[in-house]
N, CA, C and O atoms as a DFTB+ gen file, in Angstrom:
632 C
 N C O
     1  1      96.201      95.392     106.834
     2  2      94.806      95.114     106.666
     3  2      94.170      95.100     108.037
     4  3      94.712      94.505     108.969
     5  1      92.877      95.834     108.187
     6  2      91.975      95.885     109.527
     7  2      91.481      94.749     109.586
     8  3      90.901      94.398     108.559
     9  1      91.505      93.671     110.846
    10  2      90.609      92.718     111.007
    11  2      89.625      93.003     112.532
    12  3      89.919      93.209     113.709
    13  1      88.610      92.909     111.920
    14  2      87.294      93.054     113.196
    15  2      86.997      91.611     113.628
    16  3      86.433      90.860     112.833
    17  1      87.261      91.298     114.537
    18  2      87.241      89.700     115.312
    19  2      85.955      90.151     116.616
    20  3      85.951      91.239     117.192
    21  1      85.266      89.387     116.786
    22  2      84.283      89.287     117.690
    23  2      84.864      87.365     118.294
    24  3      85.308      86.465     117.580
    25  1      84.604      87.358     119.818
    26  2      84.822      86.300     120.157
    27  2      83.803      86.468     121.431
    28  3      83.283      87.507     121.839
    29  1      83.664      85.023     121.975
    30  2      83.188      84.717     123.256
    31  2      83.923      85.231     124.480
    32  3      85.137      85.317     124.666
    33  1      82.740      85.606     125.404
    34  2      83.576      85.927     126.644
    35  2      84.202      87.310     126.562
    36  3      84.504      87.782     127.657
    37  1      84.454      88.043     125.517
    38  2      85.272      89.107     125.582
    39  2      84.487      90.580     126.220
    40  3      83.334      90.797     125.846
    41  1      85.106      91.484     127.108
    42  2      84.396      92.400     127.670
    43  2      84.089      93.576     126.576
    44  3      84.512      94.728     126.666
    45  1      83.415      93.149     125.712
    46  2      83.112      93.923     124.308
    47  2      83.642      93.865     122.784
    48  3      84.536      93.194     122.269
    49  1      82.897      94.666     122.345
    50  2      83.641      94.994     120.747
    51  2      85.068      95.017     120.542
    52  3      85.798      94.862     121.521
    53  1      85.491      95.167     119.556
    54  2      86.552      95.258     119.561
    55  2      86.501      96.262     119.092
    56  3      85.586      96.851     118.516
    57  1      88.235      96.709     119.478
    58  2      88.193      98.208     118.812
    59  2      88.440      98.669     117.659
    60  3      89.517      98.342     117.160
    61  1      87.659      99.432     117.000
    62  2      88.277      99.918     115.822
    63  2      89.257     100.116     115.133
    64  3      88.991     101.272     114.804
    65  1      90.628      99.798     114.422
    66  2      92.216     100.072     114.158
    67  2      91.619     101.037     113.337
    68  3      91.118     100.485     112.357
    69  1      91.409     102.710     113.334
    70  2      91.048     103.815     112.315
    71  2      92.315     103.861     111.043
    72  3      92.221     103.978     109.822
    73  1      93.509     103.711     111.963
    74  2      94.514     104.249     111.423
    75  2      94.767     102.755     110.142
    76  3      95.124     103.006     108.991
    77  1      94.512     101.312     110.610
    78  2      94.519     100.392     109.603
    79  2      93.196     100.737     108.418
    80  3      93.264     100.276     107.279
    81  1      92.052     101.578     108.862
    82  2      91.263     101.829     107.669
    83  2      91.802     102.912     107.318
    84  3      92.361     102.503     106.300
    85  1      92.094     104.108     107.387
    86  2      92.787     105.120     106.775
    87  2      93.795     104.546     105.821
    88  3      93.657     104.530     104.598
    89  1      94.641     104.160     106.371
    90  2      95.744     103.337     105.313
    91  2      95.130     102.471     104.221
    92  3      95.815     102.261     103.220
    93  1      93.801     101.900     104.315
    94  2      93.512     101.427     102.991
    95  2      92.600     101.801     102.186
    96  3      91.881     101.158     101.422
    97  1      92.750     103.805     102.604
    98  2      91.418     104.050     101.635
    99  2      91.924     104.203     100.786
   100  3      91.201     103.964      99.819
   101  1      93.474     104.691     100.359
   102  2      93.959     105.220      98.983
   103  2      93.739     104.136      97.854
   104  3      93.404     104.399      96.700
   105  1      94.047     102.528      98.506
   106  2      94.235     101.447      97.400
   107  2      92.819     101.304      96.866
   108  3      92.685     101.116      95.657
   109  1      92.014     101.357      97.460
   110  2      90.261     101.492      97.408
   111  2      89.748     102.781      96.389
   112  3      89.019     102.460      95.450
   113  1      89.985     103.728      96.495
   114  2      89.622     105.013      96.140
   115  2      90.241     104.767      95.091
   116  3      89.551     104.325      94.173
   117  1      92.214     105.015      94.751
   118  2      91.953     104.710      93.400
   119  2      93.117     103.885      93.266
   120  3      94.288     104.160      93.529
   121  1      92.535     102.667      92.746
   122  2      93.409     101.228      93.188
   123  2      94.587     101.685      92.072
   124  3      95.788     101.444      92.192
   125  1      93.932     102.420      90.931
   126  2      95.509     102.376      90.024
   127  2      96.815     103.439      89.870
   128  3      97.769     103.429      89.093
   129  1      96.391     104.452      91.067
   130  2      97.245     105.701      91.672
   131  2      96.846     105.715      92.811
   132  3      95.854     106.440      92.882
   133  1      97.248     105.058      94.231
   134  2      97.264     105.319      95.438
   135  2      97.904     106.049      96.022
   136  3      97.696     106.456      97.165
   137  1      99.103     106.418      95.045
   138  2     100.039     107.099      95.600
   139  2      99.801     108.780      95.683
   140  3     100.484     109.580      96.324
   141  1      98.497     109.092      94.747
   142  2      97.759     110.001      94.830
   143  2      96.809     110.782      95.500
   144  3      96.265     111.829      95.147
   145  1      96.680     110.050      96.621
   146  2      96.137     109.896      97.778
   147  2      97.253     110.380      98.669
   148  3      97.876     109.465      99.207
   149  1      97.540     111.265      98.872
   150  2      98.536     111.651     100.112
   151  2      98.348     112.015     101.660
   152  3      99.272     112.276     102.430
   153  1      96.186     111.968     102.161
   154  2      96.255     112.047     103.216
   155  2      94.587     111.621     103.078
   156  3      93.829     111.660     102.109
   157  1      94.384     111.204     104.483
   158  2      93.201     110.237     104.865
   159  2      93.004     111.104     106.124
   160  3      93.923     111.604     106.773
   161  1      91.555     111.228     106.411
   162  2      91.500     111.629     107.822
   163  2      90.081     111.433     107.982
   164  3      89.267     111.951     107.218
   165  1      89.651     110.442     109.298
   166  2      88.613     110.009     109.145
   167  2      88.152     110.806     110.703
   168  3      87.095     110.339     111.127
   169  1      88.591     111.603     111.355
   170  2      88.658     112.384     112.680
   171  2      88.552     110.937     113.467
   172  3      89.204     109.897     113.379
   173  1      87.186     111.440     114.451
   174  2      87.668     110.264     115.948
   175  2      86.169     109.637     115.870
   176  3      85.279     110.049     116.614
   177  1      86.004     108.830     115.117
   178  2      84.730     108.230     115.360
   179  2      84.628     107.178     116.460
   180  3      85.633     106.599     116.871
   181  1      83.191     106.894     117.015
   182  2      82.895     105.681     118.023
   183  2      84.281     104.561     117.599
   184  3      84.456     104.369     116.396
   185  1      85.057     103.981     118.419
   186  2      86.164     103.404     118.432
   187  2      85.512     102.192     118.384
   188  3      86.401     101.358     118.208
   189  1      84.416     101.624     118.446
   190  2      83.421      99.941     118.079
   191  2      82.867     100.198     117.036
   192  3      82.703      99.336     116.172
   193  1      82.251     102.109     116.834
   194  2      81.473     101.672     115.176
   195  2      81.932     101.199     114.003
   196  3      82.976     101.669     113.551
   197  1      81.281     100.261     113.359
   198  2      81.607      99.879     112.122
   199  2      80.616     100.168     111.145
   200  3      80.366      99.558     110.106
   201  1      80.208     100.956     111.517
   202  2      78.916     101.781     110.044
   203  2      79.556     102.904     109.349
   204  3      80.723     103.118     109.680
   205  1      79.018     103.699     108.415
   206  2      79.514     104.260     107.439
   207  2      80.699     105.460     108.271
   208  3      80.475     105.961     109.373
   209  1      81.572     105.648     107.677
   210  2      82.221     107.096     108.190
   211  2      82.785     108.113     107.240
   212  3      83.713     108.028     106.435
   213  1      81.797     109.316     107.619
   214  2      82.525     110.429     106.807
   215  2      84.247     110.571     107.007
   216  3      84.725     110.325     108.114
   217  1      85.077     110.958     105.934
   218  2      86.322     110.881     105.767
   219  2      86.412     112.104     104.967
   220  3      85.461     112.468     104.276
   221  1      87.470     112.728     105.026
   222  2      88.142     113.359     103.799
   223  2      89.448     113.113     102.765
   224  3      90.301     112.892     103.624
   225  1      89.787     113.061     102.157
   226  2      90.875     112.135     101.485
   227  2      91.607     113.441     100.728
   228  3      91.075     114.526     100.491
   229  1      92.808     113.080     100.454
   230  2      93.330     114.856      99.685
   231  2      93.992     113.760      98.422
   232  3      94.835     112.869      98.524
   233  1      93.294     114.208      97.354
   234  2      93.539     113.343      95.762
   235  2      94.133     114.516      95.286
   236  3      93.701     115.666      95.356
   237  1      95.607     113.926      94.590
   238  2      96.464     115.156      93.304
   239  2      95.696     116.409      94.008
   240  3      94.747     116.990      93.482
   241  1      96.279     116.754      95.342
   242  2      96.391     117.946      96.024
   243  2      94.970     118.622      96.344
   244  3      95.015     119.781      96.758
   245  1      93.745     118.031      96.199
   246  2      92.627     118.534      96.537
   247  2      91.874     117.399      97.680
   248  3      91.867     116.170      97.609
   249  1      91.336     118.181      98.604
   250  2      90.491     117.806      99.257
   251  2      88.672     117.157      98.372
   252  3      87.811     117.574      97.597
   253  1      89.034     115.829      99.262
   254  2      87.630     115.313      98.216
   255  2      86.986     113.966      99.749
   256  3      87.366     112.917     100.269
   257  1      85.803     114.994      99.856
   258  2      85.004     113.976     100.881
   259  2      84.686     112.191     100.898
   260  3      84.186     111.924      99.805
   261  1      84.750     111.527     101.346
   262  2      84.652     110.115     101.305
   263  2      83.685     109.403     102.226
   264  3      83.508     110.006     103.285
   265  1      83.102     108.417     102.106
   266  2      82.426     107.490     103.087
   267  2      83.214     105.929     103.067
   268  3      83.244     105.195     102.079
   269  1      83.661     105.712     104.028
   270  2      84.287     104.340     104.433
   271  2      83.006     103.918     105.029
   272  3      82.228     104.665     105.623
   273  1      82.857     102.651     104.818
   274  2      82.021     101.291     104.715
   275  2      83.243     100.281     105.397
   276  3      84.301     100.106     104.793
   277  1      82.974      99.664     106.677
   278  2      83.565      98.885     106.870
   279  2      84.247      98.847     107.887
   280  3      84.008      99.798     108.631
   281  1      84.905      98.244     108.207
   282  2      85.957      96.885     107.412
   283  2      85.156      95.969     108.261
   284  3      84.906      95.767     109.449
   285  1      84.727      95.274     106.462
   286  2      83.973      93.651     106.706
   287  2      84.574      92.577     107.904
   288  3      85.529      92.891     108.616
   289  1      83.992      91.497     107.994
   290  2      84.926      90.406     108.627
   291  2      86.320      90.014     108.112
   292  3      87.230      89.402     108.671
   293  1      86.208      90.628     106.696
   294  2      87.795      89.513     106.272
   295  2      88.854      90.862     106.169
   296  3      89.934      90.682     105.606
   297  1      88.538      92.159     106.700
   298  2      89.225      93.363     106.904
   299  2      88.985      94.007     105.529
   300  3      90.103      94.377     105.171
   301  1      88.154      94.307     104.642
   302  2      88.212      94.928     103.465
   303  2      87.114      96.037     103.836
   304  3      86.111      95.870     104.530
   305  1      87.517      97.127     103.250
   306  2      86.525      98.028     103.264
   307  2      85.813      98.682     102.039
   308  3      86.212      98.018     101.081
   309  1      84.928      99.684     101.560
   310  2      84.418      99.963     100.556
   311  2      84.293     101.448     100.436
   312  3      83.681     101.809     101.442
   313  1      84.469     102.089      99.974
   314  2      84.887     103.450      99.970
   315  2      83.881     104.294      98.928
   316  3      84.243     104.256      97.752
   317  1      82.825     104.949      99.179
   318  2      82.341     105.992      97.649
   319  2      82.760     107.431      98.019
   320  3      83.265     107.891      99.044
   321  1      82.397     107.972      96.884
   322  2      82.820     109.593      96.796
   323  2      82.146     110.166      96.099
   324  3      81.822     109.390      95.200
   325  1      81.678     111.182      95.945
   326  2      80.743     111.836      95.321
   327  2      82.015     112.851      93.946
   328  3      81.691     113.403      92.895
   329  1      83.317     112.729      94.547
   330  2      84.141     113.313      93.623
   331  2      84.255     112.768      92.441
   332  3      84.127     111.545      92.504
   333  1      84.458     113.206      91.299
   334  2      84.901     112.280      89.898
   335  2      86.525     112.721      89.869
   336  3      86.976     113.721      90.427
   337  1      87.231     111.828      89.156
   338  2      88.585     112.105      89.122
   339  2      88.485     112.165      86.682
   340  3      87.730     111.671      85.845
   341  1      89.358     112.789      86.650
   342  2      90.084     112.426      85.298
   343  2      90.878     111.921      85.078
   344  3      91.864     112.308      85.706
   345  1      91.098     110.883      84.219
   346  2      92.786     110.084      84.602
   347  2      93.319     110.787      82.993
   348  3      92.563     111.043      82.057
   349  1      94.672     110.970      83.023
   350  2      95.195     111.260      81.998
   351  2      95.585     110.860      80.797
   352  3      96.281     111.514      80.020
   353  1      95.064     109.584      80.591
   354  2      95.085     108.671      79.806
   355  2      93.777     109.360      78.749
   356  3      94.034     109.654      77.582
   357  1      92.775     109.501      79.176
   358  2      91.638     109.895      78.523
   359  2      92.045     111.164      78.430
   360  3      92.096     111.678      77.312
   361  1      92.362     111.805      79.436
   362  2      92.432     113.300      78.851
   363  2      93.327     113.656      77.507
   364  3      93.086     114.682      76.871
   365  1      94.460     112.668      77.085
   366  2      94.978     112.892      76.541
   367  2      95.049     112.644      75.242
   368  3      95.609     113.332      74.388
   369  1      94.062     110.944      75.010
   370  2      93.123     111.076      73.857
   371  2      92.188     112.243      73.428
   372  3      92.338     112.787      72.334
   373  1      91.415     112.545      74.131
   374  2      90.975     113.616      74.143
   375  2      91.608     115.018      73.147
   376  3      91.287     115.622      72.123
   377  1      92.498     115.049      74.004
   378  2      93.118     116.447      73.581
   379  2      93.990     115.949      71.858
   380  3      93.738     116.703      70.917
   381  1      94.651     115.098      71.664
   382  2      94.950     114.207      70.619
   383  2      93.780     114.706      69.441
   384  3      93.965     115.487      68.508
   385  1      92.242     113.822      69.898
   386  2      90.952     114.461      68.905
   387  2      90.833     115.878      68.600
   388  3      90.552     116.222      67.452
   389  1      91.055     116.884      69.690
   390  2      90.895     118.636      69.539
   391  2      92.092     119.081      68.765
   392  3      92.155     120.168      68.191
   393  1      93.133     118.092      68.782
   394  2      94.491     118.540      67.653
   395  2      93.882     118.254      66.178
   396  3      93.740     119.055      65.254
   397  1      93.602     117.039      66.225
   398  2      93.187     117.194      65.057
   399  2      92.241     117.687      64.416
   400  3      92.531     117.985      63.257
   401  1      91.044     117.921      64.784
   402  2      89.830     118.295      64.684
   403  2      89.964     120.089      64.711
   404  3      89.189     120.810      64.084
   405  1      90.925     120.522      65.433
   406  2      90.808     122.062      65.436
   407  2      92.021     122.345      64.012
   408  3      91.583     123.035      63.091
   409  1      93.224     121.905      63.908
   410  2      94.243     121.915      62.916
   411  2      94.677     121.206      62.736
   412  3      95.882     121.426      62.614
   413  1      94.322     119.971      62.570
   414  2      94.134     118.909      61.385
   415  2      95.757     118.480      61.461
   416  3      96.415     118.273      60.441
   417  1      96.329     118.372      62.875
   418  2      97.534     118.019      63.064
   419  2      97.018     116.343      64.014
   420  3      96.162     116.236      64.892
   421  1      97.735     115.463      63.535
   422  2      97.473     114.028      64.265
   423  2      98.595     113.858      65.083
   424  3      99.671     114.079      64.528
   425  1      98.628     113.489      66.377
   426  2      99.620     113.743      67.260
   427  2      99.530     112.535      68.595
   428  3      98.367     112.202      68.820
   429  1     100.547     111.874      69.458
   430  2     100.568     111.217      69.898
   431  2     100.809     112.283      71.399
   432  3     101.747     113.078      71.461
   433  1      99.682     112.092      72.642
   434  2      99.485     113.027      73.606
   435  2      99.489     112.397      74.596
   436  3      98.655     111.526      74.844
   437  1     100.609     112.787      75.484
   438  2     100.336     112.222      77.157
   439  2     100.431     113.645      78.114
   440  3     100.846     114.799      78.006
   441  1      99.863     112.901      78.966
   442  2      99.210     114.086      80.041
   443  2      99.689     113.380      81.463
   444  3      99.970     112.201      81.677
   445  1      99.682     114.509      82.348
   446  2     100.403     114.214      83.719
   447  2      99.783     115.338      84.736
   448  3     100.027     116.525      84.520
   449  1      99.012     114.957      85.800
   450  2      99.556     113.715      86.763
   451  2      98.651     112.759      86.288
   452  3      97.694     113.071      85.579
   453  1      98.941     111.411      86.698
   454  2      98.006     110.613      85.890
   455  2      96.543     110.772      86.543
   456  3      95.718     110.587      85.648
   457  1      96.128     110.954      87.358
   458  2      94.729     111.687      87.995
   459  2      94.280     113.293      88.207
   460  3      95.221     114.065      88.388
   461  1      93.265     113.722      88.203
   462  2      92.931     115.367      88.926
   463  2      91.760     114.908      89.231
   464  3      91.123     114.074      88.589
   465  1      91.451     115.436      90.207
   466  2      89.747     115.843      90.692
   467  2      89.191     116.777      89.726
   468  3      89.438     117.965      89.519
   469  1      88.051     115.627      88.960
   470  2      87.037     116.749      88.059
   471  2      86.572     117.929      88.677
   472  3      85.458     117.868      89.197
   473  1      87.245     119.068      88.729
   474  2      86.429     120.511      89.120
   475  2      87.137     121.658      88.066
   476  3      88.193     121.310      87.538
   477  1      86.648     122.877      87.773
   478  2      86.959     123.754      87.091
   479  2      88.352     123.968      87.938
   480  3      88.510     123.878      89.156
   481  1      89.449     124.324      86.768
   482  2      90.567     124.850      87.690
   483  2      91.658     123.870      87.541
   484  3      92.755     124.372      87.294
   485  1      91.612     122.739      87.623
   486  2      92.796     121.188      87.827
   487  2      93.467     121.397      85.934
   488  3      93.078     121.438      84.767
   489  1      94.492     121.459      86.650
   490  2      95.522     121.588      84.999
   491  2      96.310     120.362      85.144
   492  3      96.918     119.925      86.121
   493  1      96.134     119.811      83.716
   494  2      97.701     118.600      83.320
   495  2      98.632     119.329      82.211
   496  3      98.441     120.308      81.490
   497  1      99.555     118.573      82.354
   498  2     100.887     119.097      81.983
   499  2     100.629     118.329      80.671
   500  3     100.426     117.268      81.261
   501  1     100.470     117.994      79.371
   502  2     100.266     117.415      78.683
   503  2     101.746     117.698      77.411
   504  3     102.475     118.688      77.335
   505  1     101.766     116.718      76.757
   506  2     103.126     116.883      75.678
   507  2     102.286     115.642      74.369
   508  3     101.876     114.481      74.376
   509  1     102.378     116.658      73.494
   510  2     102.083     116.410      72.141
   511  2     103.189     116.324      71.430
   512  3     104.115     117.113      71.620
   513  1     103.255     115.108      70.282
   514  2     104.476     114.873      69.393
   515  2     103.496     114.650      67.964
   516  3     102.419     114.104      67.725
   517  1     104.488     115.371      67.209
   518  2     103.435     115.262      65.599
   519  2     104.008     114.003      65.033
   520  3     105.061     113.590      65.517
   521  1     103.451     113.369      64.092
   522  2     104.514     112.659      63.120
   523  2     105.843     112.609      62.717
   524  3     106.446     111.550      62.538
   525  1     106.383     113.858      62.549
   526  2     107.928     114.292      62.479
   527  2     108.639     114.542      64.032
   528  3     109.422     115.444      64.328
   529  1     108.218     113.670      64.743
   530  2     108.714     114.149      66.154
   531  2     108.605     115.369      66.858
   532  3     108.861     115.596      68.040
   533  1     108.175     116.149      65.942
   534  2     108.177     117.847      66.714
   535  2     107.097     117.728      67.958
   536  3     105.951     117.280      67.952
   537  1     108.041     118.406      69.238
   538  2     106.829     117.977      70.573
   539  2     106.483     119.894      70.926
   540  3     107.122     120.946      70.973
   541  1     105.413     119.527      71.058
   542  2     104.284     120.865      71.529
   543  2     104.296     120.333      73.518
   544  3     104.381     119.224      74.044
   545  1     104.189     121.515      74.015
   546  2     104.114     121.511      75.090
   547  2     102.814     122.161      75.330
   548  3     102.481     123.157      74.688
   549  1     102.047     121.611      76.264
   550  2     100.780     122.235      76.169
   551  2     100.063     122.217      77.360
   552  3     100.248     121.114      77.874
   553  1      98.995     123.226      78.368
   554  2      98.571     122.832      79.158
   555  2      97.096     122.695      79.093
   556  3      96.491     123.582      78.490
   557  1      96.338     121.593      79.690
   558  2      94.748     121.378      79.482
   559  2      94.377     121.483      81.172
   560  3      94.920     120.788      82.030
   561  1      93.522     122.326      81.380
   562  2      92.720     123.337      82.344
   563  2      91.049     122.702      82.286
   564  3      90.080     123.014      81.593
   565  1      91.186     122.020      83.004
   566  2      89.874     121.816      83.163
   567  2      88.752     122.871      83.536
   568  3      88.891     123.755      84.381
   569  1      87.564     122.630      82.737
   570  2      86.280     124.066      82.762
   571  2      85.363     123.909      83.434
   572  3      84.548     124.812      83.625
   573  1      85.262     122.726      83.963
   574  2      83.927     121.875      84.521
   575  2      83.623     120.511      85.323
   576  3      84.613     119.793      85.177
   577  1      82.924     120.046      85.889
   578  2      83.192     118.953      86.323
   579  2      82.840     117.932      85.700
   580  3      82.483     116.854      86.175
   581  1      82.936     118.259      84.553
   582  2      82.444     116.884      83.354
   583  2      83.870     116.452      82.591
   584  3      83.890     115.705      81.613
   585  1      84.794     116.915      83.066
   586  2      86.029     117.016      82.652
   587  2      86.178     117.711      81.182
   588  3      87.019     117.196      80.444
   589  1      85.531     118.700      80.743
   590  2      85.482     119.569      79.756
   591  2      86.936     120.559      79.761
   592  3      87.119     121.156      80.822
   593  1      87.937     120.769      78.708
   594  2      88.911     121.453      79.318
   595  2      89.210     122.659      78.201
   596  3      88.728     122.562      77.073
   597  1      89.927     123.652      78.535
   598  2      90.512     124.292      77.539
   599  2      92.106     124.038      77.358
   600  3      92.870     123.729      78.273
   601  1      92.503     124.255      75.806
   602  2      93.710     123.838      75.931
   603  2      94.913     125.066      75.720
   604  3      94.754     125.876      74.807
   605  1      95.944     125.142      76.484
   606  2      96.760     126.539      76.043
   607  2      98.264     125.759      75.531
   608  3      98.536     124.563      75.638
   609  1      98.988     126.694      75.039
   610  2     100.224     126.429      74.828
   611  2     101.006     126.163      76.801
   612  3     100.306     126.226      77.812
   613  1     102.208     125.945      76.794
   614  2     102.650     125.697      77.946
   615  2     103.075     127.037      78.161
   616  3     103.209     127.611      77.080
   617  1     103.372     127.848      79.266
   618  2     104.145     128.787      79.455
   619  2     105.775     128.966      79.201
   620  3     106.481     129.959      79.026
   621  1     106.090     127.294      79.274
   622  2     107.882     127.536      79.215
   623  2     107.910     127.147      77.521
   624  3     109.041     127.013      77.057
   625  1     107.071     127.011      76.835
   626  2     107.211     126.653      75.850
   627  2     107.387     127.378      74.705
   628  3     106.749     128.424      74.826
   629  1     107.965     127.322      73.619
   630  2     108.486     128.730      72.167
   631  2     108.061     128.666      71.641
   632  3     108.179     129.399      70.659
């Protein structure tokens, strides 16, 4: 955790720890897959500023711009993004409703990775099981940044 300490007497600001805010944009960005977050780079800003800083962050393999806010007095920072993510949880309800609704098959659907950056293009690996256990392998391709997707069979799949 970054702590910004100001004291008496001292020959200035203190310095910025970048590398202690980098390290806590992933838990910030997305507190329930950080591990999705595989790189932070906030370049070389004023080493005393503590006002907003452009960042770039790389989410489930895409580059997605960021603003760090911070780090307050008690070392916490605040992070927005103009990116939307999909988590696979929804996508997979989702796709669950288009099973049934397109062929009237009711099916229990999980999807992987558990995040993508909403943009045309981001595919999950998704696996459908019917009632009788029979599992469909399937991939959902996102069309849009509203998380709108199309759905295909899997390629390794018979």
């Amino acid at each position: 955790m970054a702590v910004v300490a100001a004291g008496c007497g001292a020959d200035g600001p203190t310095p910025l720890d970048l590398e202690a805010v980098e390290r806590q944009v992933p838990g910030v960005l997305l507190p329930g897959h950080p591990d999705l977050v595989v790189d932070v780079d906030c370049g070389d800003p004023v080493p005393t500023a503590l006002g907003p800083m452009p960042c770039t962050a790389v989410v489930a393999g895409v580059e997605v711009p960021v603003i760090v806010h911070g780090p307050a007095l008690d070392g916490r920072i605040r992070v927005e993004s103009p990116a939307d993510v999909v988590a696979a949880v929804d996508l997979g309800g989702r796709v669950a409703e288009r099973l049934q609704a397109d062929i009237g098959v009711d099916a229990r659907v999980t999807c992987s990775p558990a995040v993508r950056v909403a943009f045309a293009g981001q595919t999950f690996d998704c696996v459908a099981t019917d009632p009788d256990d029979r599992v469909i392998d399937l991939v959902a391709t996102l069309v849009d940044a509203d998380g709108g997707f199309r759905l295909d069979a899997a390629p390794n799949s018979g």
